[in-house]
Short mmCIF file of C-alpha atoms in Angstrom, two decimals:
data_model
loop_
_atom_site.label_atom_id
_atom_site.label_comp_id
_atom_site.label_asym_id
_atom_site.label_seq_id
_atom_site.Cartn_x
_atom_site.Cartn_y
_atom_site.Cartn_z
CA MET L 4 -0.23 0.01 -0.08
CA ASP L 5 1.12 3.69 -0.79
CA PRO L 6 2.20 5.58 2.07
CA PHE L 7 -0.54 8.48 1.45
CA ASP L 8 -3.03 5.65 1.45
CA TYR L 9 -1.70 4.42 4.80
CA ALA L 10 -2.39 8.23 6.24
CA ALA L 11 -6.13 8.09 4.45
CA GLY L 12 -6.73 5.19 6.73
CA GLY L 13 -5.92 2.47 4.11
CA ALA L 14 -9.23 3.04 2.47
CA VAL L 15 -8.42 2.21 -1.01
CA VAL L 16 -11.36 0.46 -2.80
CA THR L 17 -12.86 3.58 -4.45
CA ARG L 18 -9.49 5.41 -4.50
CA ALA L 19 -5.58 5.01 -4.20
CA THR L 20 -2.47 6.83 -5.08
CA GLN L 21 -0.87 5.81 -8.23
CA ASN L 22 1.48 3.25 -6.85
CA GLY L 23 -1.45 1.64 -4.90
CA ILE L 24 -3.72 1.28 -7.84
CA LEU L 25 -2.45 -2.08 -8.83
CA ALA L 26 -2.61 -3.89 -5.68
CA SER L 27 -5.91 -2.13 -4.28
CA ASN L 28 -8.43 -2.06 -7.25
CA PRO L 29 -7.40 -2.33 -10.97
CA ALA L 30 -10.67 -0.85 -11.93
CA LEU L 31 -9.57 2.38 -10.85
CA LEU L 32 -7.23 2.60 -13.84
CA PRO L 33 -9.31 4.15 -16.68
CA TYR L 34 -10.13 7.17 -14.58
CA GLY L 35 -7.28 9.42 -14.93
CA ALA L 36 -6.76 12.77 -16.53
CA LYS L 37 -3.84 11.58 -18.66
CA HIS L 38 -3.17 8.62 -20.67
CA LEU L 39 0.35 8.09 -19.19
CA ARG L 40 -0.60 8.40 -15.27
CA TRP L 41 2.92 7.33 -13.88
CA LEU L 42 6.44 6.36 -14.49
CA GLY L 43 8.57 6.35 -11.39
CA PHE L 44 10.45 4.68 -8.60
CA ARG L 45 9.38 5.05 -4.72
CA THR L 46 11.14 4.02 -1.70
CA SER L 47 9.40 4.33 1.40
CA LEU L 48 11.51 3.96 5.20
CA TYR L 49 9.66 3.28 8.62
CA PRO L 50 11.91 4.63 11.22
CA GLY L 51 12.16 4.67 14.62
CA VAL L 52 15.07 5.54 17.01
CA ASP L 53 14.63 2.61 18.94
CA SER L 54 14.76 0.30 16.17
CA ILE L 55 17.49 1.95 14.14
CA ALA L 56 19.42 1.42 17.35
CA LEU L 57 18.59 -2.18 17.87
CA ILE L 58 19.16 -2.83 14.07
CA ARG L 59 22.51 -1.68 14.83
CA ASP L 60 23.36 -3.65 17.65
CA LEU L 61 22.00 -6.62 16.18
CA GLN L 62 24.51 -6.54 13.30
CA SER L 63 27.46 -5.41 15.48
CA GLY L 64 26.55 -6.93 18.89
CA LEU L 65 25.11 -10.22 19.27
CA GLY L 66 27.24 -12.24 17.07
CA GLY L 67 26.69 -15.75 16.20
CA GLY L 68 24.71 -16.86 19.44
CA GLU L 69 28.00 -17.51 21.35
CA SER L 70 27.19 -18.36 24.98
CA THR L 71 30.05 -15.63 26.39
CA GLU L 72 29.71 -13.71 29.06
CA GLU L 73 29.91 -10.66 27.07
CA GLY L 74 27.55 -12.11 24.48
CA GLY L 75 25.14 -12.74 27.83
CA SER L 76 25.58 -9.32 28.62
CA GLU L 77 24.33 -7.84 25.22
CA VAL L 78 21.55 -10.00 24.83
CA GLN L 79 20.44 -9.09 28.42
CA ASP L 80 20.86 -5.43 27.02
CA PHE L 81 18.77 -6.15 23.91
CA LEU L 82 15.94 -7.77 25.90
CA ASP L 83 15.83 -4.60 28.39
CA THR L 84 15.38 -2.40 25.21
CA ALA L 85 12.28 -4.85 23.98
CA PHE L 86 10.61 -4.69 27.22
CA ASP L 87 10.87 -0.81 27.23
CA SER L 88 8.81 -0.40 23.96
CA PRO L 89 8.49 -2.39 21.14
CA LEU L 90 10.91 -2.08 18.04
CA HIS L 91 9.52 -2.16 14.45
CA PHE L 92 11.37 -1.06 11.32
CA GLY L 93 10.41 -1.31 7.46
CA LEU L 94 11.59 -0.79 4.06
CA SER L 95 9.50 -0.99 0.84
CA GLU L 96 10.52 -0.11 -2.60
CA THR L 97 8.37 -0.12 -6.13
CA LEU L 98 8.97 0.60 -9.54
CA SER L 99 5.92 0.91 -11.66
CA ILE L 100 4.26 2.32 -14.99
CA ILE L 101 0.79 3.23 -15.11
CA THR L 102 -1.74 4.14 -17.95
CA ASN L 103 -5.25 4.63 -18.37
CA ASN L 104 -5.85 1.07 -19.11
CA MET L 105 -3.07 -1.20 -17.91
CA GLY L 106 0.12 -1.09 -15.07
CA VAL L 107 3.19 -3.03 -14.35
CA GLY L 108 4.70 -2.90 -11.13
CA VAL L 109 7.34 -4.83 -9.04
CA PHE L 110 7.81 -4.41 -5.31
CA ALA L 111 9.84 -5.21 -2.36
CA SER L 112 9.27 -4.66 1.34
CA THR L 113 10.61 -6.15 4.57
CA GLU L 114 9.19 -5.43 8.35
CA PRO L 115 10.90 -7.01 11.32
CA ASP L 116 9.22 -6.85 14.42
CA ILE L 117 10.33 -7.49 17.93
CA ARG L 118 8.58 -7.27 21.41
CA ALA L 119 9.25 -8.55 24.80
CA TRP L 120 6.46 -9.50 27.31
CA ARG L 121 7.01 -9.63 31.12
CA LYS L 122 4.07 -12.02 31.55
CA GLY L 123 3.80 -14.09 28.34
CA ASP L 124 2.58 -13.23 25.07
CA PRO L 125 -1.10 -12.26 25.43
CA GLU L 126 -2.12 -13.88 21.96
CA PHE L 127 -1.67 -17.29 23.43
CA GLY L 128 -2.37 -16.42 27.08
CA ALA L 129 -0.47 -15.32 30.25
CA GLY L 130 3.17 -17.51 30.87
CA THR L 131 6.58 -17.12 31.26
CA PRO L 132 8.38 -13.86 29.87
CA SER L 133 8.89 -14.10 26.36
CA LEU L 134 10.28 -12.37 23.47
CA VAL L 135 8.03 -12.23 20.32
CA VAL L 136 10.07 -11.97 16.95
CA ARG L 137 7.92 -11.55 13.84
CA SER L 138 9.25 -10.79 10.14
CA GLU L 139 7.04 -10.10 6.92
CA THR L 140 8.91 -9.79 3.77
CA TYR L 141 7.12 -9.63 0.60
CA SER L 142 8.42 -8.87 -2.91
CA GLY L 143 7.26 -9.71 -6.71
CA ALA L 144 5.55 -8.39 -9.49
CA LEU L 145 1.95 -6.84 -10.79
CA LEU L 146 0.33 -6.65 -14.14
CA SER L 147 -2.85 -4.91 -14.24
CA PHE L 148 -5.47 -4.11 -17.20
CA ALA L 149 -8.66 -2.19 -17.23
CA ARG L 150 -11.23 -0.81 -19.46
CA ARG L 151 -14.64 0.93 -19.23
CA THR L 152 -17.45 -1.46 -20.33
CA PHE L 153 -19.92 1.74 -19.80
CA PRO L 154 -18.89 5.45 -19.34
CA TRP L 155 -19.79 4.87 -15.59
CA LEU L 156 -18.45 1.60 -15.11
CA SER L 157 -15.17 0.08 -15.22
CA VAL L 158 -13.53 -3.41 -14.58
CA GLY L 159 -10.08 -4.33 -14.03
CA VAL L 160 -7.88 -7.60 -13.20
CA THR L 161 -4.41 -7.95 -11.83
CA ALA L 162 -2.02 -10.89 -12.27
CA LYS L 163 0.39 -11.42 -9.76
CA TYR L 164 3.84 -13.16 -8.87
CA LEU L 165 4.28 -12.95 -5.13
CA ILE L 166 7.34 -14.01 -2.96
CA VAL L 167 6.19 -14.16 0.73
CA ASP L 168 8.10 -14.99 3.79
CA GLU L 169 6.05 -14.65 7.49
CA LYS L 170 7.80 -15.86 10.21
CA ARG L 171 6.60 -15.55 13.92
CA ALA L 172 8.58 -17.27 16.75
CA ALA L 173 7.83 -16.64 20.68
CA ILE L 174 11.07 -17.41 22.71
CA GLU L 175 11.19 -17.45 26.12
CA VAL L 176 13.58 -14.85 27.51
CA THR L 177 15.77 -17.18 29.58
CA ASP L 178 16.55 -19.16 26.38
CA LYS L 179 19.40 -17.04 25.24
CA ALA L 180 20.59 -19.26 22.55
CA ALA L 181 17.42 -19.28 20.80
CA ILE L 182 17.23 -15.31 21.13
CA ALA L 183 20.52 -15.14 19.58
CA GLU L 184 19.66 -17.48 16.72
CA ALA L 185 16.50 -15.75 16.00
CA LYS L 186 18.54 -12.45 15.71
CA ASP L 187 20.75 -13.94 13.04
CA LYS L 188 17.56 -15.00 11.15
CA LEU L 189 16.01 -11.61 11.40
CA VAL L 190 19.08 -9.93 10.00
CA SER L 191 20.01 -11.85 7.44
CA GLN L 192 16.24 -12.52 6.06
CA GLY L 193 17.83 -16.04 5.64
CA PHE L 194 14.39 -17.62 5.86
CA ALA L 195 13.14 -19.80 2.91
CA LYS L 196 10.77 -18.21 0.45
CA SER L 197 7.31 -19.06 -0.62
CA ARG L 198 6.33 -18.19 -4.13
CA GLY L 199 2.81 -18.49 -6.21
CA TYR L 200 0.60 -16.72 -8.81
CA GLY L 201 -2.54 -15.18 -8.09
CA VAL L 202 -5.30 -13.02 -9.98
CA ASP L 203 -7.30 -10.12 -8.31
CA ALA L 204 -10.26 -8.65 -10.05
CA GLY L 205 -12.25 -5.50 -9.44
CA THR L 206 -15.04 -3.06 -10.52
CA LEU L 207 -15.69 0.44 -9.84
CA ALA L 208 -19.14 2.28 -10.76
CA PHE L 209 -18.35 6.27 -10.91
CA PHE L 210 -20.86 8.83 -11.28
CA GLN L 211 -19.40 12.26 -11.70
CA GLY L 212 -21.41 15.34 -11.28
CA ASN L 213 -20.14 18.82 -11.89
CA TYR L 214 -19.23 19.24 -8.13
CA VAL L 215 -19.75 15.93 -6.59
CA ASP L 216 -18.65 12.37 -7.41
CA LEU L 217 -20.00 9.26 -6.05
CA ARG L 218 -18.00 5.83 -6.52
CA LEU L 219 -18.94 2.35 -5.58
CA GLY L 220 -16.10 -0.26 -5.88
CA ALA L 221 -15.70 -4.05 -5.41
CA THR L 222 -12.64 -6.19 -5.25
CA ALA L 223 -12.22 -10.10 -5.35
CA MET L 224 -8.81 -10.94 -4.04
CA ASN L 225 -6.90 -14.15 -4.45
CA VAL L 226 -9.28 -15.20 -7.00
CA GLY L 227 -9.81 -19.11 -6.50
CA GLY L 228 -7.10 -19.20 -3.85
CA VAL L 229 -3.35 -18.77 -4.02
CA ARG L 230 -1.36 -21.75 -2.89
CA LEU L 231 2.44 -21.06 -2.13
CA SER L 232 5.05 -23.14 -2.56
CA GLY L 233 6.41 -24.85 0.46
CA ASP L 234 5.64 -27.73 2.81
CA ASP L 235 4.35 -25.19 5.65
CA ALA L 236 3.15 -22.36 3.54
CA PRO L 237 -0.20 -21.49 3.91
CA GLU L 238 -3.21 -20.88 1.06
CA LEU L 239 -4.24 -17.20 0.53
CA LYS L 240 -7.79 -17.15 0.78
CA GLN L 241 -10.14 -15.70 -1.78
CA TYR L 242 -12.01 -12.56 0.01
CA TYR L 243 -14.07 -9.79 -1.02
CA ASN L 244 -13.75 -6.01 -0.62
CA ALA L 245 -16.25 -3.11 -0.85
CA GLY L 246 -15.94 0.34 -0.83
CA LEU L 247 -17.89 3.76 -0.81
CA GLY L 248 -16.42 6.93 -1.87
CA LEU L 249 -17.82 10.58 -2.18
CA THR L 250 -15.79 13.57 -3.82
CA PHE L 251 -16.71 16.95 -3.45
CA HIS L 252 -14.05 19.04 -6.05
CA GLY L 253 -13.45 22.24 -8.12
CA THR L 254 -11.28 22.45 -11.05
CA THR L 255 -8.02 21.96 -9.20
CA SER L 256 -8.77 21.08 -5.72
CA ALA L 257 -10.41 18.06 -4.41
CA ILE L 258 -11.57 16.21 -1.23
CA HIS L 259 -12.59 12.59 -1.27
CA PHE L 260 -14.09 10.65 1.65
CA ALA L 261 -13.91 6.73 1.75
CA ALA L 262 -15.08 3.75 3.51
CA ASP L 263 -13.78 0.48 2.81
CA LEU L 264 -15.10 -3.10 4.44
CA ARG L 265 -12.53 -5.64 4.05
CA ASP L 266 -13.37 -9.14 3.69
CA VAL L 267 -16.76 -8.92 3.36
CA THR L 268 -17.26 -12.44 4.49
CA ASN L 269 -14.80 -12.51 7.13
CA VAL L 270 -13.00 -15.58 5.74
CA TYR L 271 -9.77 -15.11 7.97
CA GLU L 272 -12.10 -14.37 11.07
CA GLU L 273 -10.64 -11.27 12.06
CA GLU L 274 -12.41 -8.55 14.62
CA SER L 275 -14.51 -5.78 12.87
CA PHE L 276 -11.73 -3.22 13.85
CA LYS L 277 -9.49 -4.80 11.47
CA ARG L 278 -11.85 -4.87 8.54
CA PHE L 279 -13.21 -1.11 8.28
CA TYR L 280 -11.22 1.59 7.34
CA LEU L 281 -12.31 5.06 6.87
CA GLY L 282 -10.47 7.90 5.53
CA ALA L 283 -10.35 11.57 3.70
CA ARG L 284 -7.83 12.87 1.22
CA MET L 285 -7.45 16.75 0.18
CA MET L 286 -5.78 17.76 -3.11
CA LEU L 287 -5.09 21.43 -3.04
CA VAL L 288 -4.03 22.74 -6.66
CA LYS L 289 -2.54 19.47 -7.61
CA ILE L 290 0.46 19.98 -5.35
CA LEU L 291 -0.27 19.45 -1.84
CA GLY L 292 -2.23 16.53 -0.60
CA LEU L 293 -3.17 16.23 3.35
CA ALA L 294 -4.97 13.01 4.57
CA ILE L 295 -6.37 11.90 8.09
CA GLY L 296 -8.30 8.43 8.50
CA VAL L 297 -8.87 5.55 10.74
CA TYR L 298 -6.78 2.58 10.49
CA HIS L 299 -7.46 -0.51 12.87
CA GLY L 300 -9.28 1.43 15.26
CA HIS L 301 -6.49 4.28 15.41
CA PRO L 302 -6.19 7.60 14.01
CA SER L 303 -4.09 7.89 11.01
CA TYR L 304 -2.69 11.10 8.88
CA GLY L 305 -0.61 12.58 6.59
CA VAL L 306 0.90 14.88 4.03
CA GLU L 307 2.30 14.76 0.36
CA LEU L 308 4.11 17.25 -1.81
CA ASP L 309 4.18 16.87 -5.55
CA LEU L 310 6.79 18.53 -6.99
CA PHE L 311 6.55 17.37 -10.66
CA LEU L 312 9.83 15.25 -10.93
CA PHE L 313 9.83 14.19 -7.24
CA LYS L 314 6.93 13.38 -4.68
CA LEU L 315 7.78 13.87 -0.71
CA SER L 316 5.62 12.18 1.83
CA ALA L 317 5.27 11.45 5.51
CA SER L 318 2.46 9.41 7.26
CA VAL L 319 1.58 8.36 10.61
CA TYR L 320 -0.68 5.26 11.34
CA THR L 321 -0.99 2.52 13.87
CA ARG L 322 -0.90 -1.28 13.49
CA GLU L 323 -2.63 -3.48 15.62
CA TYR L 324 -1.10 -6.82 16.18
CA GLY L 325 -3.41 -7.86 18.69
CA ALA L 326 -6.68 -9.37 18.36
CA HIS L 327 -8.24 -6.45 20.49
CA PRO L 328 -7.70 -2.55 20.33
CA GLY L 329 -4.66 -1.56 22.63
CA VAL L 330 -3.25 -5.22 23.04
CA ASP L 331 -0.13 -4.96 20.81
CA THR L 332 -0.21 -1.57 19.11
CA ARG L 333 2.58 -0.19 16.86
CA GLN L 334 2.53 3.74 15.81
CA ILE L 335 4.65 3.53 12.89
CA TYR L 336 6.11 6.55 10.85
CA ILE L 337 6.50 6.78 7.10
CA LEU L 338 8.85 8.75 5.12
CA SER L 339 8.66 8.38 1.46
CA LEU L 340 10.49 9.86 -1.70
CA ALA L 341 9.36 9.11 -5.12
CA PHE L 342 11.06 9.92 -8.34
CA GLY L 343 8.99 10.08 -11.51
CA SER L 344 6.03 12.33 -13.20
CA TYR L 345 3.02 11.81 -15.14
CA PHE L 346 2.86 12.62 -18.90
#
């Protein structure tokens, strides 16, 4: 998802930023002012003072999992840091070309996350103090096609090749060797990757007025299911999204309100606060973008500056790893720079 879309609460079925269209709803493609909508590269960083310090320590400090006195002290320092605050870091890169009827994009992202619990991981109930290490790495390619079947209706399809690596390990804090081993895997990203092919489909009904537009959107994700390679790799289930959008606009400025319901039939059995996404985007004279929203039940916001040959954006949103609001939250800051242009 594009950083500016996170700022707008993740509501993307009826409107998404250029890089985000291919993965959000390909039926958005035909509704662009120009034939070649975007050609460029974007890199996004998810910074945090604690996270940056942790990555530096992991790369230079806890070497090799050796059970020396010095190594044990470094592991303990690492645990003390993780007890005080969750540690989250991320990096994503995308390269894409998008026109009114098709788009091609390649992407890569990684998000390691570490948190220590004094009374045990709440996801599995109370217990001994534990360290939870997560690693989410995604890469692949997207190819989208779309067309208008009527002036007010478009349909689209996205073919995708995915390389997925999702790992989660809960380790008792007394097991220093296991902590050092998890650290090594987290830094090297040496996990086996799962690969697979899939298809997404979308539709958008767009009723345009002189000053007010109405959009109704729907998508079917992972059509037929996506079977990833590997004995332990899960199947990506087919699910459906629905969205409603309302835009108030003039000739150079506009504000768009959006609401999405993800996984309409709840095949992934998630709580409602993780399935409803709300947001608003305001574009001022096609240069300055402002966004606010609600993501995982928490406020999100951000700004984007379009300077023709490059874009700068900064966003803040909160991700909830737990099954209920406030159980295991991460406030995530995104700084993004894109080089490219519209033609």
